[in-house]
Amino acid sequence: AVSSDLAATTATTFSNGTVTIPASFLEVGDVLRFRAAVRVKSVDGTDSFQVLVKYAGATIYDTTALASAVATDFFVIEGFITTRTAHASTGTAYASVVSALNIATSPGAAPNTHAQSNLSSLANAASHTLIVQGAFGGAGNTAVLEQFDVFHN
């Protein structure tokens, strides 16, 4: 389901932007693949938009504050997290995230970005969350999380 409108000036999780990975679920070599699609609904004079993806409390992707957003802009963020080691108290993973920004208004000129993260100190005995957040420059800026899918393989 589409999230509630998000109008936040600090990083806030979309209402449908949280998936919890249960404790002891992931094994070495397991991959979590995810896709998030964020649509800008309205802008005001302070049109700064930021979308973040976090796993186990660590930011694995951050668009930084994007200026010049317009209503109907669309952000698609895709990535994967690969479990490298799975220990009860500490483990490691690798995250790779790719995005295409503003694909609704200028699909041919969308700035594509890529981020990589090495994650450590992941306790396999604990659950972890994968979340999508937004932060927007002005009170009149709103966005919704249209899609947030997570796949395990």
XYZ file of C-alpha atoms in Angstrom:
153
model
C 0.000 0.000 0.000
C 1.094 3.577 -0.610
C 2.397 5.392 2.467
C 0.773 8.324 4.154
C 1.988 11.741 2.981
C 5.353 12.527 4.558
C 6.151 16.173 5.259
C 9.217 16.086 7.482
C 12.208 18.387 7.795
C 14.319 15.731 9.554
C 14.852 12.118 8.480
C 11.555 10.348 9.157
C 10.514 6.831 8.171
C 7.682 6.482 5.652
C 4.608 4.800 7.169
C 5.162 1.695 4.999
C 8.961 1.963 4.918
C 10.071 -0.649 7.446
C 10.854 -4.343 6.977
C 12.194 -6.348 9.920
C 14.597 -9.210 9.238
C 14.161 -11.785 12.029
C 17.036 -12.867 14.269
C 19.087 -15.836 12.978
C 17.296 -15.653 9.608
C 20.226 -14.821 7.338
C 23.009 -17.244 6.520
C 26.336 -16.680 4.779
C 25.700 -15.895 1.105
C 22.053 -14.873 1.590
C 21.012 -11.785 -0.349
C 18.286 -9.262 0.440
C 17.162 -7.355 -2.666
C 15.005 -4.287 -2.317
C 13.250 -1.658 -4.406
C 11.787 1.604 -3.146
C 9.843 4.085 -5.258
C 9.246 7.568 -3.826
C 6.993 10.127 -5.524
C 7.125 13.859 -4.782
C 3.581 15.149 -4.262
C 4.078 18.847 -3.588
C 6.817 21.437 -3.265
C 7.087 24.889 -1.762
C 9.749 27.571 -2.132
C 12.236 25.456 -0.182
C 12.283 22.491 -2.528
C 14.987 20.319 -1.035
C 14.335 16.570 -0.960
C 16.396 13.802 0.599
C 15.755 10.040 0.596
C 17.723 7.638 2.799
C 17.899 3.846 3.066
C 19.167 2.325 6.310
C 19.954 -1.231 7.371
C 20.647 -2.230 10.972
C 20.912 1.459 11.886
C 23.569 2.263 9.265
C 22.830 4.569 6.329
C 23.541 2.581 3.168
C 22.176 5.175 0.744
C 21.580 8.925 0.938
C 20.555 11.127 -1.981
C 21.744 14.150 0.020
C 19.551 17.240 -0.259
C 18.385 17.467 -3.868
C 17.303 20.891 -5.042
C 14.857 21.795 -7.787
C 12.418 18.951 -7.227
C 8.983 19.372 -8.744
C 5.687 17.683 -7.997
C 5.506 14.341 -9.846
C 9.263 13.702 -9.589
C 9.905 10.040 -8.939
C 12.846 8.334 -7.234
C 13.570 4.631 -7.772
C 16.151 3.084 -5.469
C 17.248 -0.535 -5.843
C 19.878 -2.449 -3.973
C 21.067 -5.627 -2.391
C 22.634 -6.647 0.890
C 24.803 -9.777 0.882
C 25.550 -11.589 4.137
C 29.292 -12.289 4.355
C 29.515 -13.752 7.850
C 26.733 -14.660 10.264
C 27.902 -14.895 13.867
C 25.646 -14.761 16.901
C 27.244 -11.588 18.242
C 28.961 -10.102 15.199
C 28.618 -10.515 11.465
C 29.357 -8.637 8.273
C 27.483 -7.741 5.108
C 28.020 -5.830 1.886
C 25.418 -3.401 0.546
C 25.204 -1.984 -2.958
C 22.524 0.550 -3.897
C 21.649 2.091 -7.264
C 19.129 4.843 -7.930
C 17.562 6.798 -10.728
C 16.268 10.177 -9.632
C 13.604 12.437 -11.101
C 12.668 9.871 -13.730
C 9.135 11.224 -14.108
C 10.118 14.687 -15.337
C 13.347 14.006 -17.219
C 13.892 10.275 -17.791
C 16.734 10.769 -20.247
C 18.655 13.059 -17.916
C 18.104 11.239 -14.623
C 21.206 11.444 -12.441
C 22.033 7.832 -11.667
C 24.010 7.204 -8.516
C 25.604 4.218 -6.838
C 26.684 3.633 -3.240
C 28.485 0.752 -1.560
C 28.804 -0.037 2.139
C 30.659 -2.589 4.193
C 28.611 -3.352 7.274
C 30.150 -4.870 10.387
C 29.081 -5.713 13.942
C 25.789 -7.217 12.752
C 24.607 -9.558 15.489
C 22.851 -12.474 13.795
C 21.135 -13.234 17.107
C 19.265 -9.911 16.826
C 16.666 -8.749 14.323
C 17.546 -5.891 11.965
C 15.417 -3.382 10.082
C 15.629 -2.116 6.525
C 13.980 1.304 6.340
C 13.284 4.093 3.850
C 13.228 7.666 5.168
C 12.630 11.116 3.753
C 13.609 14.631 4.815
C 12.345 17.716 3.016
C 13.383 21.353 3.198
C 10.057 23.078 3.682
C 6.745 22.396 5.378
C 4.957 22.407 2.013
C 7.119 19.617 0.604
C 5.463 16.191 0.700
C 6.216 12.770 -0.747
C 4.859 9.227 -0.577
C 6.540 5.845 -0.709
C 4.663 4.209 -3.591
C 6.463 0.854 -3.420
C 8.809 -0.913 -1.008
C 9.580 -4.538 -1.811
C 12.169 -6.775 -0.165
C 13.118 -10.190 -1.548
C 15.292 -12.887 0.027
C 17.373 -15.370 -1.952
